[in-house]
Short mmCIF file of C-alpha atoms in Angstrom, two decimals:
data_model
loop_
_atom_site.label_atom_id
_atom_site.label_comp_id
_atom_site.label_asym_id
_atom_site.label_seq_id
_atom_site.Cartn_x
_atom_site.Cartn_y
_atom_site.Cartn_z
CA UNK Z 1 218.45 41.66 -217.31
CA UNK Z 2 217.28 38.28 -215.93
CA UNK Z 3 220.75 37.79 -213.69
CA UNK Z 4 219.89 41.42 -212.56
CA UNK Z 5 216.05 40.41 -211.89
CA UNK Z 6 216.96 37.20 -209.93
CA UNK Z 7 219.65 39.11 -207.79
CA UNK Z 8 216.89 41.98 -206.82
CA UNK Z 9 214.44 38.72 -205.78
CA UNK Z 10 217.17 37.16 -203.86
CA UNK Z 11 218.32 40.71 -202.12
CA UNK Z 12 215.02 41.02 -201.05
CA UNK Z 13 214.47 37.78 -200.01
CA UNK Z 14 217.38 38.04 -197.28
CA UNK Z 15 216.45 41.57 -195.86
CA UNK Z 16 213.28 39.54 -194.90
CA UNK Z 17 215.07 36.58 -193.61
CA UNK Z 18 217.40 39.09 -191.86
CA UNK Z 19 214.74 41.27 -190.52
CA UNK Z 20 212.63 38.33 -189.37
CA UNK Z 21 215.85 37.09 -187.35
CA UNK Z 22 216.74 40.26 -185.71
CA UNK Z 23 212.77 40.80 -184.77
CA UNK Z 24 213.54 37.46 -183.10
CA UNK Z 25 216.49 38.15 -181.26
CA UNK Z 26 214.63 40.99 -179.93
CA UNK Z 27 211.80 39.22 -178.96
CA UNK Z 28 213.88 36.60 -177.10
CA UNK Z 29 216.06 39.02 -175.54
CA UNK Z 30 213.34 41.26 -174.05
CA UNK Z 31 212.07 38.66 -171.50
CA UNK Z 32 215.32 37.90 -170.39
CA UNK Z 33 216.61 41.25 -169.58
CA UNK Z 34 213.11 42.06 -167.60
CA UNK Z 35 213.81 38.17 -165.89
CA UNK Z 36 217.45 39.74 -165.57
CA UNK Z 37 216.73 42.98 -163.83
CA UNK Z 38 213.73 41.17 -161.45
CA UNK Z 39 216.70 39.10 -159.95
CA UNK Z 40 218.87 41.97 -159.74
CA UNK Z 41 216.23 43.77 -157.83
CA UNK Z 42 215.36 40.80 -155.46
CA UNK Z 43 218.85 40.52 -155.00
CA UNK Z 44 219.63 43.72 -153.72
CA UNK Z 45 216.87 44.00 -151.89
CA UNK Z 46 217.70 40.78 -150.02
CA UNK Z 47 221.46 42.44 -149.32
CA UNK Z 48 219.61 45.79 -148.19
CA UNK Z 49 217.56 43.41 -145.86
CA UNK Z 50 220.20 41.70 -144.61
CA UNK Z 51 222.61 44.86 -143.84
CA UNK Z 52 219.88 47.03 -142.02
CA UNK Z 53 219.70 43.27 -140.09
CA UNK Z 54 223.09 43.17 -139.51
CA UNK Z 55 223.28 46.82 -138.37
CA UNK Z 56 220.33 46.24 -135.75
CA UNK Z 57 222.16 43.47 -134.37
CA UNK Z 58 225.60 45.15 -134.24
CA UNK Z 59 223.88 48.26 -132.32
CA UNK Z 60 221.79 46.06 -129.81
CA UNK Z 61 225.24 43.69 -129.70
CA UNK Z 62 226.80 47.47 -128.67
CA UNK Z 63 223.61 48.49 -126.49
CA UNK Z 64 224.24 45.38 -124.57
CA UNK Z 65 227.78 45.70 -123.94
CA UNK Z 66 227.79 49.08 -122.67
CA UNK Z 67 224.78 47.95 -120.51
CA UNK Z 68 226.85 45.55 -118.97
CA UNK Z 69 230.01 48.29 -118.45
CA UNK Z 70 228.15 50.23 -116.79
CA UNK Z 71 226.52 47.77 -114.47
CA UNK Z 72 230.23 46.84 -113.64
CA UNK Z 73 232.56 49.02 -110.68
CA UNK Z 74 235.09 51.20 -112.31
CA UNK Z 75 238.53 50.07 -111.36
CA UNK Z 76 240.62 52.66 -109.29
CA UNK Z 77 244.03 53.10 -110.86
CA UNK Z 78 247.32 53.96 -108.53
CA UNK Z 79 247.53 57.22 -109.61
CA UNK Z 80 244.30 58.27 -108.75
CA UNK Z 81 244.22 56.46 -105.13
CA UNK Z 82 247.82 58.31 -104.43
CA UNK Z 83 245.70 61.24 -105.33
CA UNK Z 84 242.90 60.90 -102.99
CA UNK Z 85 244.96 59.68 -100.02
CA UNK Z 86 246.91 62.93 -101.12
CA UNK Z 87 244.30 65.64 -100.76
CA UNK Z 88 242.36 63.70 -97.78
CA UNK Z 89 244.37 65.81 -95.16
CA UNK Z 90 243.97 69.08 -97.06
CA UNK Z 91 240.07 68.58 -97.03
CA UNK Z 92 239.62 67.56 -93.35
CA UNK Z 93 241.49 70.71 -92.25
CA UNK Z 94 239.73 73.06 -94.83
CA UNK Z 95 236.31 71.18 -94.20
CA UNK Z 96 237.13 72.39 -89.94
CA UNK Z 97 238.23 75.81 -90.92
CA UNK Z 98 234.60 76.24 -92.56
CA UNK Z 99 232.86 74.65 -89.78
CA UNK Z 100 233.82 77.09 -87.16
CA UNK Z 101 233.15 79.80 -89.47
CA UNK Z 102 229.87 78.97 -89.99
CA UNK Z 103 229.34 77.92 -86.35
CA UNK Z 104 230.89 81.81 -85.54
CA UNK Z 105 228.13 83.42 -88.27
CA UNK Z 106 225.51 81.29 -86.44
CA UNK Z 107 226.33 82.76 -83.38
CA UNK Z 108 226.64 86.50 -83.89
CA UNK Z 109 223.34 85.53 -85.65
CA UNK Z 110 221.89 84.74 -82.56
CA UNK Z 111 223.16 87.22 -80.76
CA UNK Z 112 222.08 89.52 -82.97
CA UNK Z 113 218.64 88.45 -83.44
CA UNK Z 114 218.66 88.08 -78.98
CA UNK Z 115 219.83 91.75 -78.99
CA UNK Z 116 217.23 92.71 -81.49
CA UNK Z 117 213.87 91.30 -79.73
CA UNK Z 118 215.19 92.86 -76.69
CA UNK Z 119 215.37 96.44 -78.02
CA UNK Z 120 211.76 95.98 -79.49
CA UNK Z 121 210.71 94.33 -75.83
CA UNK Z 122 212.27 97.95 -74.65
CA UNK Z 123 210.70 100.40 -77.53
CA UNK Z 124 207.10 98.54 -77.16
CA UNK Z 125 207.43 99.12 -72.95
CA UNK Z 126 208.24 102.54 -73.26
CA UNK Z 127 205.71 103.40 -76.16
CA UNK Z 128 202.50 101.65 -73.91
CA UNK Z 129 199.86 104.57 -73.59
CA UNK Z 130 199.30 106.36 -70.57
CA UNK Z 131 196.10 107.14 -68.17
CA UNK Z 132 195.56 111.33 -68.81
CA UNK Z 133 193.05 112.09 -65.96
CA UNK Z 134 193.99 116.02 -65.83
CA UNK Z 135 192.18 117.11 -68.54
CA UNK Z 136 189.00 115.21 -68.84
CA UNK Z 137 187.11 117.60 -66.84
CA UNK Z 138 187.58 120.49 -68.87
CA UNK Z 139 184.66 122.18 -70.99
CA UNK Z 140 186.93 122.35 -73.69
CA UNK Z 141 187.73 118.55 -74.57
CA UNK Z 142 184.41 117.86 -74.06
CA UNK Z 143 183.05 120.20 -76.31
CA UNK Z 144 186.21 119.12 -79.46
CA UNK Z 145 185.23 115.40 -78.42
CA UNK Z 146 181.24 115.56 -78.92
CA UNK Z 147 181.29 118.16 -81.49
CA UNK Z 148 183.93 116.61 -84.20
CA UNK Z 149 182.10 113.48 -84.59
CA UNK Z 150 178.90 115.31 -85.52
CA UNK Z 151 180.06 117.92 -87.61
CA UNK Z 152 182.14 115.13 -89.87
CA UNK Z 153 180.21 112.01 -90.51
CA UNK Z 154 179.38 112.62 -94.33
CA UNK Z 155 183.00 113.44 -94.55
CA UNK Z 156 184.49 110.00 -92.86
CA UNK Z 157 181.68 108.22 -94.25
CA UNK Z 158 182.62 109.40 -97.99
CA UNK Z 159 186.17 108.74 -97.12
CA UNK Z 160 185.70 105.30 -96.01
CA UNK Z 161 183.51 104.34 -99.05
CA UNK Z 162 186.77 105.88 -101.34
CA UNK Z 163 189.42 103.70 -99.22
CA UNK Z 164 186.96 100.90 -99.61
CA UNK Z 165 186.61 101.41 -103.36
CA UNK Z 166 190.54 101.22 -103.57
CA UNK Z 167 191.08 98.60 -101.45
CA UNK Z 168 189.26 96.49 -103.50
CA UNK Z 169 190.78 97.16 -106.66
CA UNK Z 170 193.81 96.36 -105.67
CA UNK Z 171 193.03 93.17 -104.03
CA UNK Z 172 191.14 92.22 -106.75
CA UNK Z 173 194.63 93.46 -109.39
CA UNK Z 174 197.38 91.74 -107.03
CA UNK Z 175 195.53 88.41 -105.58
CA UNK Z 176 197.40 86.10 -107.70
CA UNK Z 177 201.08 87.93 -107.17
CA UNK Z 178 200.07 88.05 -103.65
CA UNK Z 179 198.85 84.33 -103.97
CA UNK Z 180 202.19 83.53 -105.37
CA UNK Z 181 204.27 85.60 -102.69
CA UNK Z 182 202.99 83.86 -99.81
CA UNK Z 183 203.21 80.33 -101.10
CA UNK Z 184 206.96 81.71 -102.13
CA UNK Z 185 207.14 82.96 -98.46
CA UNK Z 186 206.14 79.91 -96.98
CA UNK Z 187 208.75 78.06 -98.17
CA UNK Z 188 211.31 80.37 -96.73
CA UNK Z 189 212.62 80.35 -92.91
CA UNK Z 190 214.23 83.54 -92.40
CA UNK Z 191 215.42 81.78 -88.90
CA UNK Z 192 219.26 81.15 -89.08
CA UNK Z 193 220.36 77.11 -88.89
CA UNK Z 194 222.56 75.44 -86.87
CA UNK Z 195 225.19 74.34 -88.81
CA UNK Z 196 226.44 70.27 -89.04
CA UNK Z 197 229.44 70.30 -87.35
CA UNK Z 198 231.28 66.73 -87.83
CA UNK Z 199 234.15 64.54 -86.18
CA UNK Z 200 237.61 64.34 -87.99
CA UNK Z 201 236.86 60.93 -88.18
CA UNK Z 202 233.10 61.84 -89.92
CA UNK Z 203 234.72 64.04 -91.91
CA UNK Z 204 237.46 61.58 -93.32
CA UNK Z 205 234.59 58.53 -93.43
CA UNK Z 206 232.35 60.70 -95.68
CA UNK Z 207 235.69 61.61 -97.78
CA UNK Z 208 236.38 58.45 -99.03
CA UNK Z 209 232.30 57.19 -98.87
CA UNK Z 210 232.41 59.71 -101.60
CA UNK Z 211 235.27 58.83 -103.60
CA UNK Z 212 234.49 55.02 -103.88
CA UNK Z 213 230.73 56.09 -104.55
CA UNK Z 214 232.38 57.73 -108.38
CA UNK Z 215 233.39 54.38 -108.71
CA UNK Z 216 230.87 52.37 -108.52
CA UNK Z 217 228.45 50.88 -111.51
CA UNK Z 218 227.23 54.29 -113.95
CA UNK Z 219 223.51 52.96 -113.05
CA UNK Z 220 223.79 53.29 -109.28
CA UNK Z 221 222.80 57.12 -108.53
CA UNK Z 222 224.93 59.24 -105.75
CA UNK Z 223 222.91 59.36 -102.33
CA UNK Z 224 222.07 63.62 -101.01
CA UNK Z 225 225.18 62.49 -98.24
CA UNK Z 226 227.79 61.92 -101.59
CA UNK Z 227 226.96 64.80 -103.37
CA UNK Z 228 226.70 67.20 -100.84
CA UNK Z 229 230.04 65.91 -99.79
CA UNK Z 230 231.34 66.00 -103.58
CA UNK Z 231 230.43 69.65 -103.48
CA UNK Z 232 231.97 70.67 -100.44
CA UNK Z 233 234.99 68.78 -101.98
CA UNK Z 234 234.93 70.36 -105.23
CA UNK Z 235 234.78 74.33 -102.98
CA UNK Z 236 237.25 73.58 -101.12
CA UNK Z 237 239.91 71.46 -102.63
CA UNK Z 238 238.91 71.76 -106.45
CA UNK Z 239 242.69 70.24 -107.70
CA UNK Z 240 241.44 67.02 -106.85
CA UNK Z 241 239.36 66.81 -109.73
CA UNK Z 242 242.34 67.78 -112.33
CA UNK Z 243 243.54 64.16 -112.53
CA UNK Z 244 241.73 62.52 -115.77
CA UNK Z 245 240.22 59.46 -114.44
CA UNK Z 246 238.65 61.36 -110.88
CA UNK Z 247 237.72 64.07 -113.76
CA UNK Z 248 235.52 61.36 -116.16
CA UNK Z 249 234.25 59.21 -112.91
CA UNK Z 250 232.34 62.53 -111.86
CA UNK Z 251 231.09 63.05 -115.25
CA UNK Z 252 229.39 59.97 -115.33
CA UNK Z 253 228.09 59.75 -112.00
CA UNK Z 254 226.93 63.53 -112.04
CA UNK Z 255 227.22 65.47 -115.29
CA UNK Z 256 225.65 68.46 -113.54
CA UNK Z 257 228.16 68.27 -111.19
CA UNK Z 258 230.95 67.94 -113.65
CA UNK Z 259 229.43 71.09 -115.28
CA UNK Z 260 230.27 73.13 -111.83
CA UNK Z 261 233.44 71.58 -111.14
CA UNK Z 262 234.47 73.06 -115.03
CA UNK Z 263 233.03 76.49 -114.29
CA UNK Z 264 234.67 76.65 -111.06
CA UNK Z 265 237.79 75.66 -112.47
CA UNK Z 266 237.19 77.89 -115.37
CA UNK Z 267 236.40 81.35 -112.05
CA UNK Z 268 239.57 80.12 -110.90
CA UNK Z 269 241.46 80.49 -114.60
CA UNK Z 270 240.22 83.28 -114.62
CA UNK Z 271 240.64 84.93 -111.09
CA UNK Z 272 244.71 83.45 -111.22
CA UNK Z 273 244.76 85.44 -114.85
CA UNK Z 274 243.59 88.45 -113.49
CA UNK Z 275 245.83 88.33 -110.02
CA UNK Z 276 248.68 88.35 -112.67
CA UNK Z 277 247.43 90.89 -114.91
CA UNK Z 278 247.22 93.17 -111.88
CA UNK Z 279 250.56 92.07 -110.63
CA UNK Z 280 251.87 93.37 -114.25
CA UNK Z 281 249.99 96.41 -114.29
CA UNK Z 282 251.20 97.22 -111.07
CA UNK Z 283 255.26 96.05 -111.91
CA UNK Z 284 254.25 98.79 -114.97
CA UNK Z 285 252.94 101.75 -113.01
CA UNK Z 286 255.87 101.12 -110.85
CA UNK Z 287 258.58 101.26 -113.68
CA UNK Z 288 257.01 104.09 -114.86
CA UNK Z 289 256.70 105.90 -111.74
CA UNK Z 290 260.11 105.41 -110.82
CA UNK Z 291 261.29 106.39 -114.73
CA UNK Z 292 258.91 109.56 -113.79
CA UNK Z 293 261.26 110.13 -110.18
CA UNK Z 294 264.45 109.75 -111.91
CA UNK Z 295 263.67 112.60 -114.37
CA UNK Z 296 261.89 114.39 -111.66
CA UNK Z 297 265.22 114.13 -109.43
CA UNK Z 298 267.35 114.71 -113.02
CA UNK Z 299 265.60 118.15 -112.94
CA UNK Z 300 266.04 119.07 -109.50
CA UNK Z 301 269.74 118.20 -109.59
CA UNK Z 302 270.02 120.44 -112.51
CA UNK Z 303 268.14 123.18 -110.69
CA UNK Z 304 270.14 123.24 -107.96
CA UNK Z 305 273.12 123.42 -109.79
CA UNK Z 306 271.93 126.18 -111.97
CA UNK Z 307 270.77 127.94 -108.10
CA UNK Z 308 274.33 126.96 -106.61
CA UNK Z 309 275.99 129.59 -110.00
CA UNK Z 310 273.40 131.98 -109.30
CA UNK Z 311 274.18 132.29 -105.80
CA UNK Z 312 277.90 132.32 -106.78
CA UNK Z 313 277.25 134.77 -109.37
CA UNK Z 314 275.69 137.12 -106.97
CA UNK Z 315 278.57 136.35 -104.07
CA UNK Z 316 281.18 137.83 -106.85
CA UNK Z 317 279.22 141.02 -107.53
CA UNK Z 318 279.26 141.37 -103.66
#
């Protein structure tokens, strides 16, 4: 009983001494896990810091560089030059063959609008009123002219007051559409223009003005004289603008004009795709008609065969 006594006192005596350690543990770990999780926090932070840092400098570091490629010329590449110098003749004699057709439409213009003012010269001569001095002594005109005014007056006075009434109405409903008409109208000349009729030589200086203008720096903006000549370029001899590098020099100089370029070329597609669908259809209705024929001439053969025994038939009842 006493060994058993002493052991309970001793047992209980440790879970004290072993509950007092592990309360002490605990109470020296805590701090150093919060001190441990404070540095990892500060820590990452710090890296987060550093790598948006990093980031901003790599994207200003890329900013800068493109900046300076596109303040430098574009170099021009064999391929494309052979190009150009390829398609230079084609232009200058297309770019002529529109000039005198717009310098012929600006004449029959003219002449047109010549004849047209003198036909109105001739209809306004022939309508001018004339002097009737035959009939102005007569009781009768005298009478309709005095009496008409007098016997109508609260008539046309009634009627003016209506078209007055109406008139203003609809100035007052269409003042700002007519407002916006004539300011529309003012800006248009119905008056034909004389078209710009240039040199070979202008023509083949304004050629290749415009071709090294798509390679010059990205910031440096096309003048009204290289676009206008980039258009006529891209009407008339669209091919050029096939080859890759031509094709991404435009787009960067003028994406609006790379936009038409890629819808014309896309008409064109499309035009060339329906020239052969028609072609096809046609090479159909052809095979088919002449499938039709040979049946159609099958028949008749067999028709006049079956005619020729008929008639022989008939010759040998004779």
């Amino acid at each position: 009983m006493i060994f058993t006594f002493w052991n309970s006192k001793l047992d209980a005596v440790r879970s004290k001494n072993t509950i007092h350690k592990v309360t002490t543990v605990h109470l020296w770990r805590t701090p150093n896990l919060i001190v441990a999780i404070l540095a990892g926090t500060l820590m990452l932070a710090g890296c987060q810091q550093q790598s948006e840092t990093t980031e901003s400098d790599n994207d200003s570091q890329i900013s800068t560089q493109i900046d300076a490629e596109n303040a430098k010329p574009a170099p021009l590449s064999d391929s494309a030059k052979a190009r150009i110098e390829q398609f230079q003749p084609l232009y200058v004699a297309q770019m002529q063959g529109l000039q005198r057709r717009l310098q012929a439409e600006y004449e029959a213009l003219q002449a047109a609008d010549a004849s047209d003012s003198e036909n109105a010269l001739l209809l306004d001569r022939a309508y001018e009123p004339v002097d009737d001095t035959t009939n102005t002594n007569s009781p009768d005109s005298t009478v309709s002219a005095t009496a008409d005014p007098i016997t109508n007056d609260a008539d046309i006075e009634a009627t003016n007051e209506v078209a007055t009434n109406d008139a203003e109405v609809e100035i007052n409903t269409s003042t700002e559409v007519g407002e916006r008409d004539l300011e529309v109208l003012k800006r248009i000349s119905l008056e034909p223009r004389r078209p710009e009729v240039l040199t070979e030589e202008q023509i083949i200086e304004r050629y290749q003005q415009a071709m090294q203008a798509l390679y010059e720096p990205a910031t440096t903006a096309l003048s009204a004289q290289d676009t206008d000549t980039l258009l006529n370029i891209a009407t008339l001899v669209p091919q050029l603008f096939e080859h890759a590098e031509i094709a991404e020099r435009v787009s960067v100089k003028s994406p609006a004009l790379a936009r038409l370029i890629i819808q014309h070329q896309v008409w064109q597609q499309i035009e060339a795709q329906q020239a052969l669908d028609m072609q096809q259809m046609k090479l159909k209705q052809q095979q088919e008609f002449e499938v039709l024929m040979t049946k159609f001439n099958d028949t008749i053969k067999d028709y006049d065969e079956q005619i020729a025994k008929y008639e022989q038939t008939l010759q040998e009842f004779q």
